[in-house]
Amino acid sequence: MQLSKQLKNTSAIVTLSLISGLTLPSSAQQVDDENVDTIYVTGSFIKRKSQENSSSPLNVISTGDLSAQGLNTLGDLARNMTFNAGSELNTDAFTQNFSTGTSNVNLRNLGLSSTLVLLNGKRQTLSAAYADDGSTFVDTSTLMPLIMVDRIETLKDGGSAIYGTDAVSGVVNYITRKNFTGLEVQAGLQSTTSDSQRDYDISAIWGTELSNGANFVIAGSFLHREALRSSDRSELTSGTGISGSGQPGTLIFRDQIPTADPTQDLNNNGFIDLLPVIDPYCGTADLSSTNPLGDPIPTSATTSVTPGNCNYQFDQFYDLVPQEHRVQIFTSFDSDIGDTMHLYIEGAYNNNQARRNNAPAFPIASPVPVAVGDGAGGVLPNVPLEVQPLVQNLSLSSILFVGRVQGANGEPFVSNHDNETFRFAGTLDGSINEQMTWETSVSYSQNSYGINVDDVKRNDYINALLTGAFNPFGTAFTTNPNSQAALDAITANNTLQGETSLFTIDAHLTTDVVEIGDSGNMIQFAFGGQFRKEEMNYDWSDDYNGALGDGSNSVVEGQPFFQGPLAPFNGGNLMFLYGGPDYGGDRDVYALFGELAIPLHETLDLQVAARYEDYGSGINSFDPKFSALWRPNDWVSVRGSYSTAFRAPSLYNTVGVQTALNEITVGGTSTFIPVTSTGNTNLAPEEAEVINIGFSLRPTDNTIFNVDYWRYDFSNLITQENAQSVVNSALGGDPAAFAKLDLNDPSDPATVFRIRTDIINAPSVVTDGIDISTAYNFDVIDGATVSLGAEATYVFKYEAIDQAGNAFDGAGSRNFNNFARSMPEWRANFNVGYRNDNHSATMFIRYIDSYQDDQNNVTVPSYTTVDLQYGYTFGDPDDAPLRATIGVINLFNKAVPRLQTNGGFDSKVHDPRQRMIYMSLSKQF
């Protein structure tokens, strides 16, 4: 396919295909071979003449549409879909601890795991990376080079009756260019305008027709993405990352200072129960600040200490966009075998290496003992001058410390995320006669995801504190600095190597059954089966596993270990990243399915489908779907569907053990606390009833208007308990929630150092809304075409009940306090396009509604941006043209709404890069 032909076909209708629930008839929306009378449409195993013959709502985006949006990665597409919400597309180190460098789709905000992602109609393995809430997903950024995309079809109602589990909220099918011939090369540059964050990409596709009529295509791409630092967006991030664990830190005297005040001595032993004291150097060291809790306490005639804690501002060290290097290759072979069979083979490889900066050291999650003297009045030299009199007079040998090993005097800890995916798939199909066709296919895909990041080793750190080999006090900035060797001795590089794989065999037969009357309309029937084998394995480093291998607190014979009421330490051998065990699993899934297409009348089509899946261990499901399409005349069509949907618990949901660091608010103070979730082998499958009713109006050949009402009624929604909700319930007196908190002080929930959550079946979720789209194009002078369009999604409600039985409506909320994700009620896109033979221009206006930030009880303002693009084709558009494109995303540099949360913005809604300019060159040979 020539680039000029592709551009002519797609640019003039870019608006129409982007915003239509049903696409306008255009060669741009057909498969490459225009002589093929019927095609497979996402949501059916029965071939149809076009997507317009589908009774389910479909959104189709072509490669030209992707180009018009100025995208340079496939994963970024979800950012602009109005019917998608809550995807993880930014690095966000604060709520995406493990999934940096990945992207995903979240149709209707029903969960990352509830959208089925297909590649050329076949399943792809789940990513070995996982979300902090336990969701598993297909990493859309690994599927193929962007230049290889032909179109993306989204089925916006339930697809379980056709495809099985995971297709609860819908299906997104990424379809490649198959019959391309020639060579096309593209190169691009994208840059923010406020700083130096840039993307460089180059890609190429080559295809040839072989002597026997077969076609071979190979495409490759390379992307280099530079990091965007938090300090580059200081107006957004500064002051949003304040930790009570600083360096200098907080010194704790527990039952060591005499008192006659009974209010300070609740255990009646004659000593102050707990006295936190600010390290005297706090406030002098960069990025440190004091948080006094009382008046200074004299320690001598000239010195004093102040009760309170030392805060540390860490926000400037983190990356908002990680550095990335991505290499992708996709190849396909397409050939007829004789007159009745056809063979298609594809292979894909993706390697992405992401590097993300964190704070110079993670905080010490629990108080640790530090030597201060010999217990007979002698004082170690690193003890601050102001504290020395207390050590001498009380004959102390040790006190407790809360803080971190480095502050502004250290370099950021770096986490490296290595993501490698490969795939092989083959399909053999053919015809038995004019009425009967068959298809069989096999595919295998595998993802390996590795992480390595530094943390402090518990045993070595405590030993260094008790022997004086490491100085935790503010004097480390002045008279007694720690050497690099001392830092290296207490630091461990921790690794996770996760691997997932999926092996699938499919087969189905399609046949004409009977003609209805003498109309020529045939009842068609498809039936088939599928086998899938899913596997996953996760292997952590020894310090994460701990000496016992299960991540629990453990004592190693011959090594120092301090454990007890003063310091209940983390699991494994780490001070911040809570430990855990290795784990893995596999399962076999068997499925049978059938589909019936009944043209009752030349104006009325019915579709009936059903699928049975068996996972073993008593988990199975039968899911039907009934849909209809009525076209009383050429300009009106009405569609409707009802189906049940099903999602089996993933392997990760059942046996996975995850600890993530979540921002938790306790008593008005926000801090990072380890949250450990554990898989649940007793989970019930997630089930839903899905309804869609819609219509399309086409008063002229150049105009279309679509409306679809959708509703999902969930039961047994599979989700992780929300850690903030657990804390809120515990503070409210719920004993079951209180039991999930691990506390330094068993009676004080403010001393929580870990929260334990479960993967659960939430009682219910009911959500509904409406999709609206319209498009109009017309010719102007000199053969130019103008296109106008709009699309919008409105969520009426998202009524749910959480694990504690609390009802909430997540529509129009950030949903910080529950298991849902950020959900503005309105999202809308408006666009205008212009094209003649050599010139093209496109403008998008994107709108996101205001919504409530339930963490801070404030309103996040609405957000409107404008994107512009201009393209010029040099020379004859029909003769291997050179095309140059320049554009800007967020033309007016609309500032991202600032939130008082770690990171300073809502990473599930907004893009911190703000205004970006881009340019690209494309040449065909």
mmCIF file of N, CA and C in Angstrom, residues 64-154:
data_model
loop_
_atom_site.group_PDB
_atom_site.id
_atom_site.type_symbol
_atom_site.label_atom_id
_atom_site.label_comp_id
_atom_site.label_asym_id
_atom_site.label_seq_id
_atom_site.Cartn_x
_atom_site.Cartn_y
_atom_site.Cartn_z
ATOM 1 N N GLY A 64 -3.733 6.055 10.248
ATOM 2 C CA GLY A 64 -3.786 7.487 9.963
ATOM 3 C C GLY A 64 -4.300 8.285 11.141
ATOM 4 N N ASP A 65 -5.253 7.708 11.887
ATOM 5 C CA ASP A 65 -5.775 8.373 13.074
ATOM 6 C C ASP A 65 -4.698 8.498 14.146
ATOM 7 N N LEU A 66 -3.898 7.448 14.318
ATOM 8 C CA LEU A 66 -2.804 7.504 15.282
ATOM 9 C C LEU A 66 -1.832 8.615 14.917
ATOM 10 N N SER A 67 -1.513 8.715 13.626
ATOM 11 C CA SER A 67 -0.590 9.758 13.174
ATOM 12 C C SER A 67 -1.163 11.145 13.430
ATOM 13 N N ALA A 68 -2.468 11.304 13.214
ATOM 14 C CA ALA A 68 -3.090 12.616 13.408
ATOM 15 C C ALA A 68 -3.064 13.049 14.867
ATOM 16 N N GLN A 69 -2.987 12.100 15.794
ATOM 17 C CA GLN A 69 -2.936 12.437 17.213
ATOM 18 C C GLN A 69 -1.516 12.737 17.698
ATOM 19 N N GLY A 70 -0.519 12.513 16.854
ATOM 20 C CA GLY A 70 0.851 12.806 17.246
ATOM 21 C C GLY A 70 1.426 11.818 18.241
ATOM 22 N N LEU A 71 0.944 10.581 18.219
ATOM 23 C CA LEU A 71 1.425 9.579 19.172
ATOM 24 C C LEU A 71 2.735 8.971 18.679
ATOM 25 N N ASN A 72 3.640 8.683 19.598
ATOM 26 C CA ASN A 72 4.865 7.976 19.222
ATOM 27 C C ASN A 72 5.009 6.629 19.921
ATOM 28 N N THR A 73 4.051 6.258 20.753
ATOM 29 C CA THR A 73 4.004 4.914 21.328
ATOM 30 C C THR A 73 2.565 4.425 21.289
ATOM 31 N N LEU A 74 2.414 3.125 21.109
ATOM 32 C CA LEU A 74 1.079 2.546 21.023
ATOM 33 C C LEU A 74 0.338 2.667 22.348
ATOM 34 N N GLY A 75 1.069 2.593 23.458
ATOM 35 C CA GLY A 75 0.426 2.649 24.762
ATOM 36 C C GLY A 75 -0.253 3.965 25.048
ATOM 37 N N ASP A 76 0.230 5.064 24.434
ATOM 38 C CA ASP A 76 -0.351 6.382 24.715
ATOM 39 C C ASP A 76 -1.749 6.551 24.144
ATOM 40 N N LEU A 77 -2.178 5.653 23.263
ATOM 41 C CA LEU A 77 -3.502 5.786 22.658
ATOM 42 C C LEU A 77 -4.600 5.829 23.697
ATOM 43 N N ALA A 78 -4.473 5.001 24.763
ATOM 44 C CA ALA A 78 -5.526 4.927 25.779
ATOM 45 C C ALA A 78 -5.753 6.272 26.453
ATOM 46 N N ARG A 79 -4.738 7.146 26.446
ATOM 47 C CA ARG A 79 -4.865 8.447 27.094
ATOM 48 C C ARG A 79 -5.959 9.289 26.450
ATOM 49 N N ASN A 80 -6.208 9.076 25.143
ATOM 50 C CA ASN A 80 -7.153 9.911 24.409
ATOM 51 C C ASN A 80 -8.510 9.259 24.193
ATOM 52 N N MET A 81 -8.703 8.023 24.667
ATOM 53 C CA MET A 81 -9.997 7.361 24.520
ATOM 54 C C MET A 81 -10.959 7.861 25.590
ATOM 55 N N THR A 82 -12.074 8.411 25.199
ATOM 56 C CA THR A 82 -13.013 8.940 26.194
ATOM 57 C C THR A 82 -13.646 7.825 27.020
ATOM 58 N N PHE A 83 -13.743 6.620 26.465
ATOM 59 C CA PHE A 83 -14.374 5.491 27.168
ATOM 60 C C PHE A 83 -13.362 4.702 27.983
ATOM 61 N N ASN A 84 -12.137 5.186 28.056
ATOM 62 C CA ASN A 84 -11.100 4.573 28.883
ATOM 63 C C ASN A 84 -10.786 5.508 30.043
ATOM 64 N N ALA A 85 -10.637 4.948 31.235
ATOM 65 C CA ALA A 85 -10.297 5.769 32.402
ATOM 66 C C ALA A 85 -9.593 4.902 33.424
ATOM 67 N N GLY A 86 -8.628 5.496 34.132
ATOM 68 C CA GLY A 86 -7.940 4.782 35.190
ATOM 69 C C GLY A 86 -6.792 3.923 34.727
ATOM 70 N N SER A 87 -6.331 4.098 33.484
ATOM 71 C CA SER A 87 -5.162 3.354 33.021
ATOM 72 C C SER A 87 -3.896 3.880 33.692
ATOM 73 N N GLU A 88 -2.862 3.053 33.675
ATOM 74 C CA GLU A 88 -1.562 3.454 34.197
ATOM 75 C C GLU A 88 -0.643 3.712 33.011
ATOM 76 N N LEU A 89 -0.442 5.004 32.705
ATOM 77 C CA LEU A 89 0.326 5.394 31.534
ATOM 78 C C LEU A 89 1.536 6.239 31.902
ATOM 79 N N ASN A 90 1.587 6.757 33.129
ATOM 80 C CA ASN A 90 2.735 7.514 33.615
ATOM 81 C C ASN A 90 3.533 6.633 34.573
ATOM 82 N N THR A 91 4.768 7.030 34.849
ATOM 83 C CA THR A 91 5.614 6.190 35.692
ATOM 84 C C THR A 91 5.125 6.137 37.133
ATOM 85 N N ASP A 92 4.756 7.259 37.726
ATOM 86 C CA ASP A 92 4.173 7.353 39.056
ATOM 87 C C ASP A 92 4.764 6.359 40.053
ATOM 88 N N ALA A 93 5.931 6.715 40.594
ATOM 89 C CA ALA A 93 6.616 5.838 41.548
ATOM 90 C C ALA A 93 5.830 5.644 42.833
ATOM 91 N N PHE A 94 4.797 6.448 43.052
ATOM 92 C CA PHE A 94 4.092 6.410 44.329
ATOM 93 C C PHE A 94 2.895 5.473 44.317
ATOM 94 N N THR A 95 2.319 5.193 43.149
ATOM 95 C CA THR A 95 1.210 4.234 43.081
ATOM 96 C C THR A 95 1.468 3.144 42.049
ATOM 97 N N GLN A 96 2.631 3.161 41.388
ATOM 98 C CA GLN A 96 2.995 2.138 40.417
ATOM 99 C C GLN A 96 4.416 1.673 40.730
ATOM 100 N N ASN A 97 4.561 0.993 41.856
ATOM 101 C CA ASN A 97 5.886 0.607 42.310
ATOM 102 C C ASN A 97 6.598 -0.332 41.347
ATOM 103 N N PHE A 98 5.849 -1.203 40.679
ATOM 104 C CA PHE A 98 6.471 -2.259 39.889
ATOM 105 C C PHE A 98 6.280 -2.114 38.385
ATOM 106 N N SER A 99 5.333 -1.314 37.939
ATOM 107 C CA SER A 99 4.925 -1.366 36.532
ATOM 108 C C SER A 99 5.511 -0.253 35.676
ATOM 109 N N THR A 100 6.592 0.373 36.118
ATOM 110 C CA THR A 100 7.242 1.406 35.316
ATOM 111 C C THR A 100 7.620 0.854 33.940
ATOM 112 N N GLY A 101 7.353 1.643 32.898
ATOM 113 C CA GLY A 101 7.690 1.240 31.539
ATOM 114 C C GLY A 101 6.622 0.439 30.842
ATOM 115 N N THR A 102 5.461 0.260 31.476
ATOM 116 C CA THR A 102 4.365 -0.478 30.865
ATOM 117 C C THR A 102 3.187 0.455 30.607
ATOM 118 N N SER A 103 2.195 -0.034 29.878
ATOM 119 C CA SER A 103 0.952 0.707 29.661
ATOM 120 C C SER A 103 -0.175 -0.295 29.525
ATOM 121 N N ASN A 104 -1.406 0.170 29.676
ATOM 122 C CA ASN A 104 -2.545 -0.745 29.679
ATOM 123 C C ASN A 104 -3.821 -0.002 29.325
ATOM 124 N N VAL A 105 -4.896 -0.761 29.226
ATOM 125 C CA VAL A 105 -6.215 -0.222 28.893
ATOM 126 C C VAL A 105 -7.172 -0.559 30.022
ATOM 127 N N ASN A 106 -8.080 0.375 30.329
ATOM 128 C CA ASN A 106 -9.055 0.175 31.398
ATOM 129 C C ASN A 106 -10.410 0.698 30.919
ATOM 130 N N LEU A 107 -11.091 -0.102 30.095
ATOM 131 C CA LEU A 107 -12.376 0.325 29.553
ATOM 132 C C LEU A 107 -13.394 0.494 30.676
ATOM 133 N N ARG A 108 -14.072 1.622 30.642
ATOM 134 C CA ARG A 108 -15.148 1.944 31.599
ATOM 135 C C ARG A 108 -14.652 2.025 33.039
ATOM 136 N N ASN A 109 -13.324 2.033 33.253
ATOM 137 C CA ASN A 109 -12.768 2.109 34.604
ATOM 138 C C ASN A 109 -13.212 0.926 35.464
ATOM 139 N N LEU A 110 -13.361 -0.219 34.823
ATOM 140 C CA LEU A 110 -13.806 -1.416 35.538
ATOM 141 C C LEU A 110 -12.647 -2.308 35.959
ATOM 142 N N GLY A 111 -11.422 -1.816 35.814
ATOM 143 C CA GLY A 111 -10.265 -2.575 36.262
ATOM 144 C C GLY A 111 -9.363 -2.968 35.118
ATOM 145 N N LEU A 112 -8.047 -2.906 35.354
ATOM 146 C CA LEU A 112 -7.084 -3.265 34.322
ATOM 147 C C LEU A 112 -7.259 -4.706 33.873
ATOM 148 N N SER A 113 -7.720 -5.564 34.777
ATOM 149 C CA SER A 113 -7.852 -6.986 34.462
ATOM 150 C C SER A 113 -9.146 -7.311 33.736
ATOM 151 N N SER A 114 -10.034 -6.336 33.592
ATOM 152 C CA SER A 114 -11.359 -6.617 33.033
ATOM 153 C C SER A 114 -11.480 -6.230 31.572
ATOM 154 N N THR A 115 -10.383 -5.809 30.950
ATOM 155 C CA THR A 115 -10.356 -5.521 29.518
ATOM 156 C C THR A 115 -9.487 -6.566 28.832
ATOM 157 N N LEU A 116 -10.029 -7.261 27.852
ATOM 158 C CA LEU A 116 -9.268 -8.255 27.106
ATOM 159 C C LEU A 116 -8.550 -7.581 25.948
ATOM 160 N N VAL A 117 -7.246 -7.780 25.861
ATOM 161 C CA VAL A 117 -6.435 -7.245 24.777
ATOM 162 C C VAL A 117 -6.058 -8.376 23.837
ATOM 163 N N LEU A 118 -6.333 -8.198 22.547
ATOM 164 C CA LEU A 118 -6.014 -9.185 21.518
ATOM 165 C C LEU A 118 -5.003 -8.594 20.538
ATOM 166 N N LEU A 119 -4.225 -9.459 19.931
ATOM 167 C CA LEU A 119 -3.326 -9.082 18.852
ATOM 168 C C LEU A 119 -3.688 -9.926 17.642
ATOM 169 N N ASN A 120 -4.225 -9.258 16.615
ATOM 170 C CA ASN A 120 -4.751 -9.955 15.433
ATOM 171 C C ASN A 120 -5.768 -11.023 15.818
ATOM 172 N N GLY A 121 -6.597 -10.668 16.790
ATOM 173 C CA GLY A 121 -7.687 -11.539 17.198
ATOM 174 C C GLY A 121 -7.302 -12.662 18.136
ATOM 175 N N LYS A 122 -6.023 -12.726 18.545
ATOM 176 C CA LYS A 122 -5.558 -13.807 19.418
ATOM 177 C C LYS A 122 -5.043 -13.222 20.725
ATOM 178 N N ARG A 123 -5.099 -14.033 21.766
ATOM 179 C CA ARG A 123 -4.690 -13.583 23.086
ATOM 180 C C ARG A 123 -3.180 -13.367 23.178
ATOM 181 N N GLN A 124 -2.808 -12.492 24.121
ATOM 182 C CA GLN A 124 -1.417 -12.197 24.433
ATOM 183 C C GLN A 124 -1.204 -12.447 25.927
ATOM 184 N N THR A 125 -0.002 -12.868 26.303
ATOM 185 C CA THR A 125 0.270 -13.128 27.702
ATOM 186 C C THR A 125 0.128 -11.869 28.539
ATOM 187 N N LEU A 126 -0.266 -12.052 29.795
ATOM 188 C CA LEU A 126 -0.259 -10.953 30.744
ATOM 189 C C LEU A 126 1.173 -10.518 31.019
ATOM 190 N N SER A 127 1.341 -9.254 31.364
ATOM 191 C CA SER A 127 2.652 -8.774 31.766
ATOM 192 C C SER A 127 3.028 -9.385 33.110
ATOM 193 N N ALA A 128 4.324 -9.652 33.304
ATOM 194 C CA ALA A 128 4.792 -10.101 34.611
ATOM 195 C C ALA A 128 4.855 -8.954 35.601
ATOM 196 N N ALA A 129 4.800 -7.711 35.109
ATOM 197 C CA ALA A 129 4.609 -6.567 36.004
ATOM 198 C C ALA A 129 3.154 -6.558 36.459
ATOM 199 N N TYR A 130 2.908 -6.006 37.620
ATOM 200 C CA TYR A 130 1.544 -5.953 38.128
ATOM 201 C C TYR A 130 1.325 -4.609 38.808
ATOM 202 N N ALA A 131 0.061 -4.235 38.897
ATOM 203 C CA ALA A 131 -0.293 -2.959 39.507
ATOM 204 C C ALA A 131 -0.266 -3.078 41.024
ATOM 205 N N ASP A 132 -0.165 -1.927 41.689
ATOM 206 C CA ASP A 132 -0.130 -1.925 43.151
ATOM 207 C C ASP A 132 -1.403 -2.497 43.763
ATOM 208 N N ASP A 133 -2.514 -2.437 43.044
ATOM 209 C CA ASP A 133 -3.760 -2.972 43.588
ATOM 210 C C ASP A 133 -3.963 -4.443 43.227
ATOM 211 N N GLY A 134 -2.896 -5.087 42.721
ATOM 212 C CA GLY A 134 -2.981 -6.502 42.398
ATOM 213 C C GLY A 134 -3.526 -6.805 41.019
ATOM 214 N N SER A 135 -3.855 -5.784 40.226
ATOM 215 C CA SER A 135 -4.378 -6.017 38.883
ATOM 216 C C SER A 135 -3.281 -6.542 37.971
ATOM 217 N N THR A 136 -3.639 -7.477 37.102
ATOM 218 C CA THR A 136 -2.754 -7.940 36.051
ATOM 219 C C THR A 136 -3.309 -7.454 34.712
ATOM 220 N N PHE A 137 -2.442 -7.323 33.717
ATOM 221 C CA PHE A 137 -2.867 -6.686 32.471
ATOM 222 C C PHE A 137 -1.921 -7.088 31.351
ATOM 223 N N VAL A 138 -2.376 -6.901 30.121
ATOM 224 C CA VAL A 138 -1.522 -7.019 28.948
ATOM 225 C C VAL A 138 -0.844 -5.673 28.734
ATOM 226 N N ASP A 139 0.465 -5.690 28.604
ATOM 227 C CA ASP A 139 1.231 -4.466 28.378
ATOM 228 C C ASP A 139 1.099 -4.074 26.906
ATOM 229 N N THR A 140 0.283 -3.069 26.618
ATOM 230 C CA THR A 140 0.010 -2.685 25.230
ATOM 231 C C THR A 140 1.223 -2.070 24.542
ATOM 232 N N SER A 141 2.176 -1.571 25.308
ATOM 233 C CA SER A 141 3.355 -0.968 24.694
ATOM 234 C C SER A 141 4.295 -2.010 24.099
ATOM 235 N N THR A 142 4.078 -3.298 24.390
ATOM 236 C CA THR A 142 4.970 -4.353 23.900
ATOM 237 C C THR A 142 4.439 -5.039 22.645
ATOM 238 N N LEU A 143 3.269 -4.670 22.142
ATOM 239 C CA LEU A 143 2.607 -5.472 21.120
ATOM 240 C C LEU A 143 3.307 -5.420 19.773
ATOM 241 N N MET A 144 3.668 -4.216 19.310
ATOM 242 C CA MET A 144 4.236 -4.082 17.972
ATOM 243 C C MET A 144 4.784 -2.674 17.803
ATOM 244 N N PRO A 145 5.665 -2.464 16.811
ATOM 245 C CA PRO A 145 6.045 -1.094 16.473
ATOM 246 C C PRO A 145 4.826 -0.319 15.985
ATOM 247 N N LEU A 146 4.790 0.954 16.290
ATOM 248 C CA LEU A 146 3.637 1.766 15.900
ATOM 249 C C LEU A 146 3.447 1.770 14.391
ATOM 250 N N ILE A 147 4.532 1.707 13.626
ATOM 251 C CA ILE A 147 4.442 1.738 12.165
ATOM 252 C C ILE A 147 3.772 0.490 11.609
ATOM 253 N N MET A 148 3.664 -0.560 12.420
ATOM 254 C CA MET A 148 3.074 -1.820 11.981
ATOM 255 C C MET A 148 1.556 -1.841 12.141
ATOM 256 N N VAL A 149 0.987 -0.861 12.816
ATOM 257 C CA VAL A 149 -0.449 -0.870 13.109
ATOM 258 C C VAL A 149 -1.258 -0.592 11.854
ATOM 259 N N ASP A 150 -2.256 -1.414 11.601
ATOM 260 C CA ASP A 150 -3.234 -1.133 10.552
ATOM 261 C C ASP A 150 -4.470 -0.462 11.141
ATOM 262 N N ARG A 151 -5.011 -1.048 12.210
ATOM 263 C CA ARG A 151 -6.169 -0.455 12.869
ATOM 264 C C ARG A 151 -6.319 -1.074 14.248
ATOM 265 N N ILE A 152 -7.113 -0.431 15.078
ATOM 266 C CA ILE A 152 -7.402 -0.909 16.428
ATOM 267 C C ILE A 152 -8.916 -0.898 16.591
ATOM 268 N N GLU A 153 -9.482 -2.057 16.845
ATOM 269 C CA GLU A 153 -10.923 -2.187 17.013
ATOM 270 C C GLU A 153 -11.249 -2.411 18.486
ATOM 271 N N THR A 154 -12.170 -1.628 18.996
ATOM 272 C CA THR A 154 -12.581 -1.755 20.395
ATOM 273 C C THR A 154 -14.051 -2.135 20.464
#
